[in-house]
Amino acid sequence: MPFALSGRTGSGQDIGFSATFGRGCAPLSGERDPMSALGTPFTLPCGAVIKNRFAKAAMTEKLADADQLPNARHKKIYDTWAKGGVGLQITGNVQVDKDHLEDPGNVVIDGPQDEARMAAFKDWAAASQAHGAVTIMQISHAGRQTPANVNPSPLAPSAVALGLPGGTFGQPREMTAADVEDVIDRFVHASRVAAETGFAGVQIHSAHGYLLSAFLNPLANQRTDQYGGVLENRARPLLTIVERIKADAPDGFVVSVKLNSSDFQKGGLSTEDSLTICEWLAERGVDLLEISGGNYEQPAMMDLSGLEKRYEEGKRQSTKSREAYFLTFAEAVRERSKLPLMVTGGFRTKTGMEDALASGATDLIGIARPLCVHPDMPNAFLSGERDQVPSYEKQLSIGPGIFGPQSSLTLVRTLNGFSAVAFFYENINRLADGLAPKTEMNIFFAFIRTQSAAAKKAKALKAA
């Protein structure tokens, strides 16, 4: 997802348009903490063994060129994360339709893959699974969250445009039943390519407002056919994809789903509906469920505020102070199914992670943004060299006061959000180039660079 910034430290000290944070992890001793549950292996129902409880959650890398293939930079950064100690790696979203990208730098599997393309995916799988990591490919379709510079009229469940300013996203067009069937075929095909090129499995992306998530959201899905209306119909595309991939997959192949606990919008996917979907996924033999929440209009997965007030169903004050955003929902899932769970969002301390495992609310600890700045965080936590990392996103801002994330001006709040994320994109680029992460940068300029790079890649795609 596109986002980014901060100009005030946690102590409240104004620091203008740049941010200074703590330095990287200290050199590792190589010793492991024998008492930490974080270091214990976990076996998925399909038989895949994750060496520890650290999972690198999917983040869009934006590293592909106009050929839309994984390249040397993908291999470098995934080898770095594997070397840093993660047990499970989930790739950034690999799109199943070249005309529906989350970003012009996405990797794509669209149609038959020739020998050269298959070789590129094999190299990526091998590099990412070095050092004992297990890697699954996240497969996705951006739907109405496709930027207008990629596709000004993307496919969507219904012709409901995103409620965001700036003209970044176009007017979607409602899918026909044949379009839906085609998308289902595309997910199954992408999964087959993942298996054939050495990935240990796939994660079906049905969160964050992308196409499958939008089908689940009554605000975005206003259809009256077999793919709209009641929950069973809205979930039909996702459930059909799961069933067909499970039927097609080789033995031991991981089939995972990423699902919103809620859209955090009044009238969107409700918590109760999401819990019902979890039961349906368990019945279909899903190996791992990753819990998240929100979408571009209400980016709860980034712990950012949308343009409208976040809608939360009966959230108790005691849950608001918990380190991870979606643990309470995970506990509710536990009461209704035995699905292996991965919770992503908010984990920053070793104690918080260990408490979450001890409570039984989750089996794997999903980590994303911290790995952009501390790629060796798992090893550092397990060796005792570090027991927490900063929440950089809470300290990022393009400026003080009215220029900050809590500005009364809608445009400024939006710019702060997109700019804070650019901080992490900048560090993804640095890691992909073999450089050390930066903890000091002008995040407004980082946002400009990110936007400029996306525009150049979009232009290159159209010329290809």
CSV table of C-alpha atoms in Angstrom, one decimal:
chain,number,residue,atom,x,y,z
A,1,MET,CA,0.0,0.0,0.0
A,2,PRO,CA,1.3,3.5,-0.8
A,3,PHE,CA,1.9,5.7,2.3
A,4,ALA,CA,4.8,7.7,4.6
A,5,LEU,CA,6.6,10.7,7.6
A,6,SER,CA,7.3,12.6,11.1
A,7,GLY,CA,8.7,15.7,12.5
A,8,ARG,CA,8.4,15.2,16.2
A,9,THR,CA,10.1,12.7,18.5
A,10,GLY,CA,8.4,10.6,21.1
A,11,SER,CA,9.5,13.1,23.7
A,12,GLY,CA,7.7,15.9,21.9
A,13,GLN,CA,10.8,17.7,20.7
A,14,ASP,CA,10.3,19.4,17.4
A,15,ILE,CA,12.8,18.2,14.8
A,16,GLY,CA,11.5,19.9,11.7
A,17,PHE,CA,11.2,17.8,8.5
A,18,SER,CA,13.6,15.0,9.4
A,19,ALA,CA,13.5,12.3,12.0
A,20,THR,CA,16.4,10.8,14.1
A,21,PHE,CA,16.0,7.5,15.8
A,22,GLY,CA,18.0,4.8,17.5
A,23,ARG,CA,20.8,3.0,15.7
A,24,GLY,CA,20.6,-0.6,14.3
A,25,CYS,CA,21.0,-3.8,16.2
A,26,ALA,CA,24.2,-4.6,17.9
A,27,PRO,CA,26.4,-7.4,16.6
A,28,LEU,CA,24.9,-10.8,17.4
A,29,SER,CA,26.6,-13.2,19.7
A,30,GLY,CA,25.1,-16.2,18.0
A,31,GLU,CA,23.6,-17.5,21.3
A,32,ARG,CA,19.9,-18.4,21.5
A,33,ASP,CA,17.6,-17.8,24.4
A,34,PRO,CA,16.5,-21.3,25.3
A,35,MET,CA,13.6,-20.0,27.3
A,36,SER,CA,11.9,-18.0,24.5
A,37,ALA,CA,8.9,-19.5,22.8
A,38,LEU,CA,9.8,-17.3,19.8
A,39,GLY,CA,12.6,-19.8,19.0
A,40,THR,CA,10.4,-22.9,18.9
A,41,PRO,CA,9.4,-24.6,15.6
A,42,PHE,CA,5.8,-24.7,14.4
A,43,THR,CA,4.4,-27.3,12.1
A,44,LEU,CA,1.5,-26.4,9.8
A,45,PRO,CA,-1.3,-28.9,9.0
A,46,CYS,CA,0.2,-29.6,5.5
A,47,GLY,CA,3.5,-30.7,7.2
A,48,ALA,CA,5.6,-27.6,6.5
A,49,VAL,CA,7.8,-26.8,9.5
A,50,ILE,CA,8.6,-23.2,10.4
A,51,LYS,CA,11.8,-23.1,12.3
A,52,ASN,CA,10.7,-20.3,14.7
A,53,ARG,CA,7.7,-18.1,15.4
A,54,PHE,CA,8.9,-15.0,13.4
A,55,ALA,CA,7.1,-14.5,10.1
A,56,LYS,CA,8.0,-11.7,7.7
A,57,ALA,CA,4.6,-10.4,6.6
A,58,ALA,CA,4.0,-9.3,3.0
A,59,MET,CA,5.1,-5.8,2.1
A,60,THR,CA,5.0,-4.4,-1.4
A,61,GLU,CA,8.6,-4.2,-2.6
A,62,LYS,CA,8.0,-2.0,-5.8
A,63,LEU,CA,11.2,-3.5,-7.1
A,64,ALA,CA,10.1,-5.0,-10.4
A,65,ASP,CA,11.0,-3.5,-13.8
A,66,ALA,CA,8.8,-3.3,-16.9
A,67,ASP,CA,9.1,-7.0,-17.4
A,68,GLN,CA,7.2,-7.5,-14.1
A,69,LEU,CA,9.6,-10.2,-12.9
A,70,PRO,CA,11.5,-10.8,-9.7
A,71,ASN,CA,15.1,-9.6,-10.2
A,72,ALA,CA,18.5,-9.4,-8.4
A,73,ARG,CA,17.2,-6.8,-6.0
A,74,HIS,CA,14.3,-9.1,-4.9
A,75,LYS,CA,16.8,-11.9,-4.3
A,76,LYS,CA,19.1,-9.6,-2.3
A,77,ILE,CA,16.5,-8.3,0.1
A,78,TYR,CA,14.8,-11.7,0.7
A,79,ASP,CA,18.2,-13.3,1.3
A,80,THR,CA,18.9,-10.5,3.8
A,81,TRP,CA,15.6,-11.2,5.7
A,82,ALA,CA,16.3,-14.9,5.6
A,83,LYS,CA,19.7,-14.3,7.0
A,84,GLY,CA,18.2,-12.1,9.7
A,85,GLY,CA,16.4,-15.2,11.1
A,86,VAL,CA,12.8,-15.2,10.0
A,87,GLY,CA,11.2,-18.6,10.0
A,88,LEU,CA,8.5,-17.8,7.4
A,89,GLN,CA,8.7,-15.3,4.6
A,90,ILE,CA,5.6,-14.1,2.7
A,91,THR,CA,6.4,-12.2,-0.5
A,92,GLY,CA,5.0,-8.9,-1.4
A,93,ASN,CA,1.8,-9.2,-3.5
A,94,VAL,CA,2.4,-11.0,-6.8
A,95,GLN,CA,-0.4,-9.8,-9.0
A,96,VAL,CA,-2.5,-12.2,-11.1
A,97,ASP,CA,-3.5,-9.6,-13.7
A,98,LYS,CA,-0.9,-7.2,-15.3
A,99,ASP,CA,-3.6,-4.6,-15.7
A,100,HIS,CA,-4.5,-4.5,-12.0
A,101,LEU,CA,-1.5,-3.7,-10.0
A,102,GLU,CA,-1.2,-2.2,-6.5
A,103,ASP,CA,2.0,-0.4,-7.8
A,104,PRO,CA,3.8,-0.3,-11.2
A,105,GLY,CA,6.7,-2.1,-9.5
A,106,ASN,CA,4.7,-5.2,-8.7
A,107,VAL,CA,5.8,-8.7,-9.8
A,108,VAL,CA,3.1,-10.3,-12.0
A,109,ILE,CA,2.0,-13.8,-13.1
A,110,ASP,CA,-0.4,-13.3,-16.0
A,111,GLY,CA,-0.8,-16.1,-18.5
A,112,PRO,CA,1.7,-18.8,-19.6
A,113,GLN,CA,5.2,-18.3,-18.2
A,114,ASP,CA,8.1,-19.0,-20.5
A,115,GLU,CA,11.4,-20.6,-19.4
A,116,ALA,CA,13.1,-17.3,-18.7
A,117,ARG,CA,10.2,-16.1,-16.5
A,118,MET,CA,10.0,-19.4,-14.6
A,119,ALA,CA,13.8,-19.2,-14.0
A,120,ALA,CA,13.4,-15.8,-12.4
A,121,PHE,CA,10.8,-17.1,-10.0
A,122,LYS,CA,12.9,-20.1,-9.2
A,123,ASP,CA,15.9,-17.9,-8.4
A,124,TRP,CA,13.7,-15.8,-6.1
A,125,ALA,CA,12.3,-18.8,-4.3
A,126,ALA,CA,15.8,-20.2,-3.7
A,127,ALA,CA,17.2,-16.9,-2.4
A,128,SER,CA,14.3,-16.3,-0.1
A,129,GLN,CA,14.5,-19.9,1.4
A,130,ALA,CA,18.2,-19.7,2.2
A,131,HIS,CA,19.2,-20.0,5.9
A,132,GLY,CA,16.3,-22.3,6.7
A,133,ALA,CA,13.4,-19.9,5.9
A,134,VAL,CA,10.1,-21.2,4.4
A,135,THR,CA,8.7,-18.8,1.8
A,136,ILE,CA,5.2,-18.6,0.4
A,137,MET,CA,4.1,-16.3,-2.4
A,138,GLN,CA,1.3,-13.8,-1.7
A,139,ILE,CA,-1.0,-13.7,-4.7
A,140,SER,CA,-3.4,-10.8,-5.2
A,141,HIS,CA,-5.5,-8.7,-7.5
A,142,ALA,CA,-5.6,-5.0,-6.7
A,143,GLY,CA,-9.2,-4.4,-7.9
A,144,ARG,CA,-10.5,-0.8,-7.4
A,145,GLN,CA,-7.3,0.0,-5.5
A,146,THR,CA,-5.3,-0.1,-8.7
A,147,PRO,CA,-3.8,3.4,-9.3
A,148,ALA,CA,-5.2,5.4,-12.2
A,149,ASN,CA,-1.7,5.6,-13.8
A,150,VAL,CA,-1.9,1.9,-14.2
A,151,ASN,CA,-5.5,1.5,-15.0
A,152,PRO,CA,-8.1,4.4,-14.9
A,153,SER,CA,-11.1,2.0,-14.9
A,154,PRO,CA,-10.1,-1.2,-13.0
A,155,LEU,CA,-12.4,-4.1,-12.4
A,156,ALA,CA,-14.3,-4.2,-9.1
A,157,PRO,CA,-17.2,-6.0,-7.5
A,158,SER,CA,-19.3,-2.9,-8.2
A,159,ALA,CA,-18.7,0.5,-9.7
A,160,VAL,CA,-18.0,2.1,-6.3
A,161,ALA,CA,-15.0,4.5,-6.4
A,162,LEU,CA,-12.6,4.9,-3.5
A,163,GLY,CA,-13.4,7.8,-1.1
A,164,LEU,CA,-10.0,9.3,-1.3
A,165,PRO,CA,-9.0,12.8,-2.6
A,166,GLY,CA,-6.4,13.6,-5.3
A,167,GLY,CA,-7.5,11.6,-8.3
A,168,THR,CA,-5.0,8.8,-7.6
A,169,PHE,CA,-7.6,6.1,-8.2
A,170,GLY,CA,-10.0,5.9,-11.1
A,171,GLN,CA,-13.7,5.0,-11.5
A,172,PRO,CA,-14.0,1.2,-11.4
A,173,ARG,CA,-16.3,-0.8,-13.6
A,174,GLU,CA,-18.4,-3.6,-12.3
A,175,MET,CA,-17.2,-7.1,-13.1
A,176,THR,CA,-19.4,-9.5,-15.1
A,177,ALA,CA,-19.8,-13.1,-13.8
A,178,ALA,CA,-17.3,-14.1,-16.5
A,179,ASP,CA,-14.8,-11.6,-15.2
A,180,VAL,CA,-15.1,-13.2,-11.7
A,181,GLU,CA,-14.6,-16.6,-13.1
A,182,ASP,CA,-11.5,-15.4,-15.0
A,183,VAL,CA,-10.0,-13.9,-11.8
A,184,ILE,CA,-10.6,-17.2,-10.0
A,185,ASP,CA,-8.7,-19.0,-12.8
A,186,ARG,CA,-5.9,-16.5,-12.5
A,187,PHE,CA,-5.4,-17.2,-8.8
A,188,VAL,CA,-5.3,-20.9,-9.4
A,189,HIS,CA,-2.8,-20.5,-12.3
A,190,ALA,CA,-0.5,-18.2,-10.1
A,191,SER,CA,-0.6,-20.8,-7.4
A,192,ARG,CA,0.5,-23.5,-9.8
A,193,VAL,CA,3.4,-21.4,-11.0
A,194,ALA,CA,4.5,-20.8,-7.4
A,195,ALA,CA,4.5,-24.6,-6.8
A,196,GLU,CA,6.4,-25.3,-10.0
A,197,THR,CA,9.1,-22.7,-9.2
A,198,GLY,CA,9.9,-23.9,-5.7
A,199,PHE,CA,7.8,-21.7,-3.4
A,200,ALA,CA,6.5,-23.6,-0.3
A,201,GLY,CA,3.0,-22.3,-0.8
A,202,VAL,CA,0.8,-19.3,-1.4
A,203,GLN,CA,-1.1,-16.7,0.6
A,204,ILE,CA,-4.4,-15.6,-1.0
A,205,HIS,CA,-4.7,-11.9,-0.3
A,206,SER,CA,-8.3,-11.2,0.8
A,207,ALA,CA,-7.6,-8.2,3.0
A,208,HIS,CA,-6.8,-4.4,2.9
A,209,GLY,CA,-9.5,-3.6,0.3
A,210,TYR,CA,-8.0,-5.4,-2.7
A,211,LEU,CA,-10.3,-7.3,-5.0
A,212,LEU,CA,-11.2,-10.3,-2.8
A,213,SER,CA,-11.5,-8.1,0.2
A,214,ALA,CA,-13.7,-5.7,-1.7
A,215,PHE,CA,-16.1,-8.6,-2.5
A,216,LEU,CA,-16.5,-9.2,1.2
A,217,ASN,CA,-17.2,-5.5,1.9
A,218,PRO,CA,-20.9,-4.5,1.5
A,219,LEU,CA,-19.9,-0.9,0.9
A,220,ALA,CA,-17.8,-1.9,-2.1
A,221,ASN,CA,-19.9,-4.9,-3.2
A,222,GLN,CA,-23.5,-3.9,-4.1
A,223,ARG,CA,-24.2,-6.8,-6.5
A,224,THR,CA,-27.4,-8.8,-6.5
A,225,ASP,CA,-26.1,-11.9,-8.2
A,226,GLN,CA,-24.3,-15.0,-6.9
A,227,TYR,CA,-21.4,-12.9,-5.8
A,228,GLY,CA,-23.3,-10.2,-3.9
A,229,GLY,CA,-25.8,-9.7,-1.1
A,230,VAL,CA,-25.6,-12.3,1.7
A,231,LEU,CA,-22.2,-13.2,3.2
A,232,GLU,CA,-22.1,-16.6,1.5
A,233,ASN,CA,-22.3,-15.0,-1.9
A,234,ARG,CA,-19.8,-12.2,-1.1
A,235,ALA,CA,-17.3,-14.9,0.1
A,236,ARG,CA,-17.9,-17.1,-2.9
A,237,PRO,CA,-14.9,-15.9,-4.9
A,238,LEU,CA,-12.5,-16.4,-2.0
A,239,LEU,CA,-13.8,-19.8,-1.0
A,240,THR,CA,-13.8,-21.0,-4.6
A,241,ILE,CA,-10.2,-20.0,-5.0
A,242,VAL,CA,-9.2,-21.8,-1.8
A,243,GLU,CA,-11.1,-25.0,-2.8
A,244,ARG,CA,-9.5,-25.0,-6.3
A,245,ILE,CA,-6.0,-24.3,-5.1
A,246,LYS,CA,-6.3,-27.0,-2.4
A,247,ALA,CA,-7.4,-29.5,-5.0
A,248,ASP,CA,-4.6,-28.6,-7.4
A,249,ALA,CA,-1.7,-28.2,-4.9
A,250,PRO,CA,1.0,-30.8,-4.4
A,251,ASP,CA,1.4,-32.6,-1.0
A,252,GLY,CA,2.9,-30.3,1.6
A,253,PHE,CA,2.0,-27.1,-0.2
A,254,VAL,CA,1.0,-24.3,2.2
A,255,VAL,CA,-2.4,-22.7,1.4
A,256,SER,CA,-2.8,-19.5,3.5
A,257,VAL,CA,-5.3,-16.7,3.5
A,258,LYS,CA,-4.9,-13.1,4.7
A,259,LEU,CA,-8.2,-11.8,6.0
A,260,ASN,CA,-9.5,-8.6,7.5
A,261,SER,CA,-10.9,-8.9,11.0
A,262,SER,CA,-13.0,-5.9,10.0
A,263,ASP,CA,-12.9,-3.1,7.4
A,264,PHE,CA,-13.3,-0.6,10.3
A,265,GLN,CA,-16.0,1.2,8.3
A,266,LYS,CA,-19.6,1.4,9.3
A,267,GLY,CA,-21.4,-0.9,6.9
A,268,GLY,CA,-18.2,-2.6,5.8
A,269,LEU,CA,-17.2,-6.2,6.6
A,270,SER,CA,-18.2,-6.8,10.2
A,271,THR,CA,-16.3,-8.8,12.9
A,272,GLU,CA,-19.0,-11.4,13.1
A,273,ASP,CA,-19.0,-11.9,9.3
A,274,SER,CA,-15.3,-12.2,9.4
A,275,LEU,CA,-15.5,-14.9,12.1
A,276,THR,CA,-17.9,-16.8,10.0
A,277,ILE,CA,-15.5,-16.7,7.1
A,278,CYS,CA,-12.8,-18.0,9.4
A,279,GLU,CA,-15.0,-21.0,10.1
A,280,TRP,CA,-15.6,-21.6,6.4
A,281,LEU,CA,-11.8,-21.4,5.7
A,282,ALA,CA,-11.1,-23.9,8.5
A,283,GLU,CA,-13.6,-26.3,7.0
A,284,ARG,CA,-11.7,-26.1,3.7
A,285,GLY,CA,-8.4,-27.0,5.2
A,286,VAL,CA,-6.6,-23.7,5.1
A,287,ASP,CA,-3.1,-24.2,6.6
A,288,LEU,CA,-2.5,-20.7,8.0
A,289,LEU,CA,-4.7,-17.6,8.5
A,290,GLU,CA,-3.1,-14.2,8.8
A,291,ILE,CA,-5.3,-11.7,10.5
A,292,SER,CA,-5.2,-8.0,9.6
A,293,GLY,CA,-7.8,-5.2,9.0
A,294,GLY,CA,-8.7,-2.0,7.2
A,295,ASN,CA,-8.2,-0.8,3.6
A,296,TYR,CA,-6.9,2.3,1.8
A,297,GLU,CA,-9.9,4.4,3.0
A,298,GLN,CA,-9.4,3.2,6.6
A,299,PRO,CA,-5.8,2.0,7.0
A,300,ALA,CA,-6.1,0.2,10.3
A,301,MET,CA,-3.3,-2.2,9.2
A,302,MET,CA,-0.9,0.7,9.3
A,303,ASP,CA,-2.3,2.0,12.6
A,304,LEU,CA,-3.2,5.2,10.7
A,305,SER,CA,-6.4,7.1,10.7
A,306,GLY,CA,-8.6,7.4,7.6
A,307,LEU,CA,-10.4,10.5,6.4
A,308,GLU,CA,-13.4,9.5,8.5
A,309,LYS,CA,-13.4,8.3,12.1
A,310,ARG,CA,-12.6,4.7,12.4
A,311,TYR,CA,-15.6,2.5,13.2
A,312,GLU,CA,-15.0,-0.2,15.8
A,313,GLU,CA,-17.5,-2.6,17.1
A,314,GLY,CA,-17.6,-2.6,20.9
A,315,LYS,CA,-13.9,-2.3,21.4
A,316,ARG,CA,-13.0,-2.2,25.0
A,317,GLN,CA,-10.5,0.3,26.4
A,318,SER,CA,-8.4,-2.6,27.7
A,319,THR,CA,-7.8,-3.8,24.1
A,320,LYS,CA,-6.7,-0.4,22.9
A,321,SER,CA,-3.5,-0.6,24.8
A,322,ARG,CA,-2.4,-4.0,23.6
A,323,GLU,CA,0.7,-4.1,21.5
A,324,ALA,CA,-0.7,-6.0,18.5
A,325,TYR,CA,-3.7,-4.5,16.8
A,326,PHE,CA,-5.7,-7.7,16.1
A,327,LEU,CA,-5.1,-10.0,19.1
A,328,THR,CA,-8.6,-9.7,20.4
A,329,PHE,CA,-10.0,-10.8,17.1
A,330,ALA,CA,-7.5,-13.7,17.1
A,331,GLU,CA,-8.8,-14.8,20.5
A,332,ALA,CA,-12.3,-14.9,19.1
A,333,VAL,CA,-11.2,-17.0,16.1
A,334,ARG,CA,-9.6,-19.4,18.6
A,335,GLU,CA,-13.0,-20.0,20.3
A,336,ARG,CA,-14.5,-21.0,17.0
A,337,SER,CA,-11.8,-22.9,15.1
A,338,LYS,CA,-8.4,-24.6,15.3
A,339,LEU,CA,-7.0,-22.6,12.4
A,340,PRO,CA,-3.2,-21.9,12.8
A,341,LEU,CA,-3.0,-18.1,13.2
A,342,MET,CA,-0.6,-15.4,12.4
A,343,VAL,CA,-1.2,-11.9,13.8
A,344,THR,CA,0.5,-9.0,12.1
A,345,GLY,CA,0.5,-5.3,13.2
A,346,GLY,CA,2.0,-3.6,16.2
A,347,PHE,CA,4.4,-6.1,17.6
A,348,ARG,CA,7.5,-4.2,18.7
A,349,THR,CA,8.7,-5.9,22.0
A,350,LYS,CA,9.9,-9.4,22.8
A,351,THR,CA,7.7,-9.5,25.9
A,352,GLY,CA,4.6,-8.5,23.8
A,353,MET,CA,5.4,-11.3,21.3
A,354,GLU,CA,6.0,-13.9,24.0
A,355,ASP,CA,2.8,-13.0,25.8
A,356,ALA,CA,0.8,-13.3,22.6
A,357,LEU,CA,2.2,-16.8,22.0
A,358,ALA,CA,1.7,-17.8,25.7
A,359,SER,CA,-1.9,-16.7,25.6
A,360,GLY,CA,-2.6,-19.0,22.7
A,361,ALA,CA,-4.0,-16.1,20.6
A,362,THR,CA,-1.5,-16.7,17.8
A,363,ASP,CA,1.0,-19.2,16.6
A,364,LEU,CA,3.2,-17.0,14.5
A,365,ILE,CA,4.3,-13.3,15.0
A,366,GLY,CA,3.9,-11.3,11.9
A,367,ILE,CA,6.5,-8.6,11.4
A,368,ALA,CA,6.7,-6.1,8.5
A,369,ARG,CA,7.9,-2.5,8.9
A,370,PRO,CA,10.4,-3.2,11.7
A,371,LEU,CA,12.3,-5.5,9.2
A,372,CYS,CA,12.8,-2.6,6.9
A,373,VAL,CA,15.0,-0.9,9.5
A,374,HIS,CA,16.1,-4.0,11.5
A,375,PRO,CA,16.4,-6.9,9.1
A,376,ASP,CA,18.2,-9.0,11.7
A,377,MET,CA,15.5,-8.4,14.3
A,378,PRO,CA,14.6,-12.1,14.8
A,379,ASN,CA,18.2,-13.1,15.4
A,380,ALA,CA,18.7,-10.1,17.7
A,381,PHE,CA,15.6,-11.0,19.8
A,382,LEU,CA,16.6,-14.6,20.0
A,383,SER,CA,20.2,-13.9,21.0
A,384,GLY,CA,19.3,-11.4,23.6
A,385,GLU,CA,21.0,-8.5,21.9
A,386,ARG,CA,17.7,-6.6,21.6
A,387,ASP,CA,14.3,-6.9,23.2
A,388,GLN,CA,12.4,-4.2,21.4
A,389,VAL,CA,12.4,-2.0,18.3
A,390,PRO,CA,11.1,1.6,17.9
A,391,SER,CA,7.6,2.3,16.5
A,392,TYR,CA,9.0,4.6,13.9
A,393,GLU,CA,5.6,5.2,12.3
A,394,LYS,CA,4.4,6.8,15.6
A,395,GLN,CA,7.2,9.3,15.4
A,396,LEU,CA,7.0,10.3,11.7
A,397,SER,CA,5.4,13.6,10.6
A,398,ILE,CA,6.1,16.1,7.8
A,399,GLY,CA,6.1,18.9,10.3
A,400,PRO,CA,4.9,20.2,13.7
A,401,GLY,CA,1.4,21.3,14.6
A,402,ILE,CA,-1.0,21.8,11.7
A,403,PHE,CA,1.5,20.0,9.4
A,404,GLY,CA,1.4,16.8,11.5
A,405,PRO,CA,-0.6,13.6,11.3
A,406,GLN,CA,-3.4,15.0,13.5
A,407,SER,CA,-3.8,18.1,11.4
A,408,SER,CA,-7.3,19.6,10.9
A,409,LEU,CA,-6.6,19.7,7.2
A,410,THR,CA,-7.7,16.6,5.3
A,411,LEU,CA,-5.0,16.9,2.7
A,412,VAL,CA,-2.2,17.3,5.3
A,413,ARG,CA,-3.4,14.2,7.2
A,414,THR,CA,-3.4,12.2,4.0
A,415,LEU,CA,0.0,13.5,3.0
A,416,ASN,CA,1.4,12.5,6.4
A,417,GLY,CA,0.1,9.0,6.0
A,418,PHE,CA,1.5,8.5,2.6
A,419,SER,CA,4.8,10.1,3.6
A,420,ALA,CA,5.3,8.0,6.7
A,421,VAL,CA,5.1,4.8,4.6
A,422,ALA,CA,7.7,6.3,2.2
A,423,PHE,CA,10.2,6.0,5.1
A,424,PHE,CA,9.9,2.3,4.9
A,425,TYR,CA,10.0,2.1,1.1
A,426,GLU,CA,13.2,4.0,1.1
A,427,ASN,CA,14.7,1.4,3.4
A,428,ILE,CA,13.4,-1.5,1.3
A,429,ASN,CA,15.3,0.1,-1.6
A,430,ARG,CA,18.4,0.4,0.4
A,431,LEU,CA,18.3,-3.2,1.6
A,432,ALA,CA,17.7,-4.3,-2.0
A,433,ASP,CA,20.8,-2.5,-3.0
A,434,GLY,CA,22.9,-4.0,-0.2
A,435,LEU,CA,23.0,-0.8,1.8
A,436,ALA,CA,22.4,-0.3,5.5
A,437,PRO,CA,19.0,1.1,6.5
A,438,LYS,CA,18.7,4.8,7.4
A,439,THR,CA,17.0,6.0,10.5
A,440,GLU,CA,17.4,9.7,9.5
A,441,MET,CA,15.7,11.1,6.5
A,442,ASN,CA,13.4,13.9,5.2
A,443,ILE,CA,10.3,11.9,4.8
A,444,PHE,CA,8.5,14.5,2.7
A,445,PHE,CA,11.3,14.2,0.1
A,446,ALA,CA,11.1,10.4,0.5
A,447,PHE,CA,7.4,10.6,-0.5
A,448,ILE,CA,8.3,12.7,-3.5
A,449,ARG,CA,10.9,10.2,-4.6
A,450,THR,CA,8.5,7.3,-4.1
A,451,GLN,CA,5.8,9.0,-6.2
A,452,SER,CA,8.3,9.9,-8.9
A,453,ALA,CA,9.6,6.3,-9.1
A,454,ALA,CA,6.1,5.0,-9.4
A,455,ALA,CA,5.3,7.5,-12.2
A,456,LYS,CA,8.4,6.4,-14.1
A,457,LYS,CA,7.6,2.8,-13.7
A,458,ALA,CA,4.0,3.3,-14.9
A,459,LYS,CA,5.3,5.1,-18.0
A,460,ALA,CA,7.7,2.3,-18.7
A,461,LEU,CA,4.9,-0.3,-18.4
A,462,LYS,CA,2.8,1.6,-20.9
A,463,ALA,CA,5.8,1.8,-23.3
A,464,ALA,CA,6.6,-1.9,-22.9
